[in-house]
Amino acid sequence: MFWQKKQVTPADESVADKVGIEAEGFYRSGKMHCAEAVLMAARNQFFPSMPEDVVGAASGFGGGSGVGCVCGAVAGGTMAFGFVLKDDKHKLKRVTKELHEWFKQEYGASCCRIATKNAKDRGGCAVLTGEVAKKMAELLAS
């Protein structure tokens, strides 16, 4: 995608890298916010038969649900876990907890207002979105 910041050669790219780069690209395109971008990248990799318009279910989560609460990228990743792991509630619970704990360690909180401030020196929400998508894909592979 022409709007992607990162350039990775296909031979060097893992599935998680691919998902992260794609989510960051969706965000940078300006056509999706963080939750939609993470969910669309997950859909493309893990459940491509699902209609693209299902990603619209994540629309309300951008910007911490519009009020700066739970990070939309984390919410999008959590939604993806639900789609992929709907029949494995134990793993679903484990990876959701791991994603939230990882995010809090990386960005200081799961609150959008705080995480966004802490992400500014790391590339902002676009990079944060890609990193969350990558972590989500890694956890799905675990």
Short mmCIF file of C-alpha atoms in Angstrom, two decimals, residues 71-139:
data_model
loop_
_atom_site.label_atom_id
_atom_site.label_comp_id
_atom_site.label_asym_id
_atom_site.label_seq_id
_atom_site.Cartn_x
_atom_site.Cartn_y
_atom_site.Cartn_z
CA CYS A 71 -7.71 2.36 23.30
CA GLY A 72 -9.56 1.61 20.07
CA ALA A 73 -6.68 -0.45 18.69
CA VAL A 74 -6.88 -2.72 21.74
CA ALA A 75 -10.66 -2.92 21.34
CA GLY A 76 -10.22 -3.88 17.67
CA GLY A 77 -7.71 -6.56 18.62
CA THR A 78 -10.07 -7.89 21.27
CA MET A 79 -12.87 -8.05 18.69
CA ALA A 80 -10.58 -9.98 16.35
CA PHE A 81 -9.83 -12.48 19.11
CA GLY A 82 -13.58 -13.00 19.50
CA PHE A 83 -14.05 -13.73 15.79
CA VAL A 84 -11.07 -16.08 15.51
CA LEU A 85 -11.35 -17.83 18.88
CA LYS A 86 -15.12 -17.92 19.37
CA ASP A 87 -14.98 -21.65 20.12
CA ASP A 88 -12.01 -21.49 22.52
CA LYS A 89 -13.09 -19.29 25.43
CA HIS A 90 -10.06 -20.25 27.53
CA LYS A 91 -7.57 -19.06 24.91
CA LEU A 92 -9.75 -16.04 24.14
CA LYS A 93 -9.59 -14.93 27.77
CA ARG A 94 -5.83 -15.58 27.99
CA VAL A 95 -4.83 -13.68 24.85
CA THR A 96 -7.16 -10.78 25.64
CA LYS A 97 -5.54 -10.40 29.04
CA GLU A 98 -2.06 -10.70 27.52
CA LEU A 99 -2.81 -8.02 24.91
CA HIS A 100 -4.08 -5.60 27.57
CA GLU A 101 -1.13 -6.28 29.89
CA TRP A 102 1.38 -5.88 27.04
CA PHE A 103 -0.29 -2.63 25.96
CA LYS A 104 -0.22 -1.17 29.46
CA GLN A 105 3.46 -2.05 29.77
CA GLU A 106 4.26 -0.48 26.37
CA TYR A 107 2.11 2.66 26.63
CA GLY A 108 1.58 3.17 30.36
CA ALA A 109 -2.19 2.60 30.39
CA SER A 110 -5.00 1.16 28.32
CA CYS A 111 -6.67 4.58 28.36
CA CYS A 112 -6.51 6.25 24.94
CA ARG A 113 -5.74 9.70 26.35
CA ILE A 114 -2.68 8.46 28.24
CA ALA A 115 -1.48 5.97 25.61
CA THR A 116 -1.73 8.58 22.85
CA LYS A 117 0.47 10.98 24.81
CA ASN A 118 2.97 8.21 25.51
CA ALA A 119 2.98 7.15 21.83
CA LYS A 120 3.87 10.57 20.42
CA ASP A 121 7.63 10.01 20.58
CA ARG A 122 7.20 6.52 19.06
CA GLY A 123 5.30 7.60 15.95
CA GLY A 124 1.84 8.30 17.31
CA CYS A 125 -1.37 6.41 16.79
CA ALA A 126 -0.41 5.04 13.38
CA VAL A 127 2.57 3.17 14.81
CA LEU A 128 0.61 2.21 17.94
CA THR A 129 -2.11 0.72 15.71
CA GLY A 130 0.44 -1.35 13.79
CA GLU A 131 2.12 -2.55 16.97
CA VAL A 132 -1.19 -3.63 18.52
CA ALA A 133 -2.15 -5.50 15.35
CA LYS A 134 1.23 -7.22 15.26
CA LYS A 135 0.94 -8.25 18.91
CA MET A 136 -2.62 -9.48 18.34
CA ALA A 137 -1.41 -11.67 15.44
CA GLU A 138 1.48 -13.01 17.55
CA LEU A 139 -0.94 -13.96 20.32
#
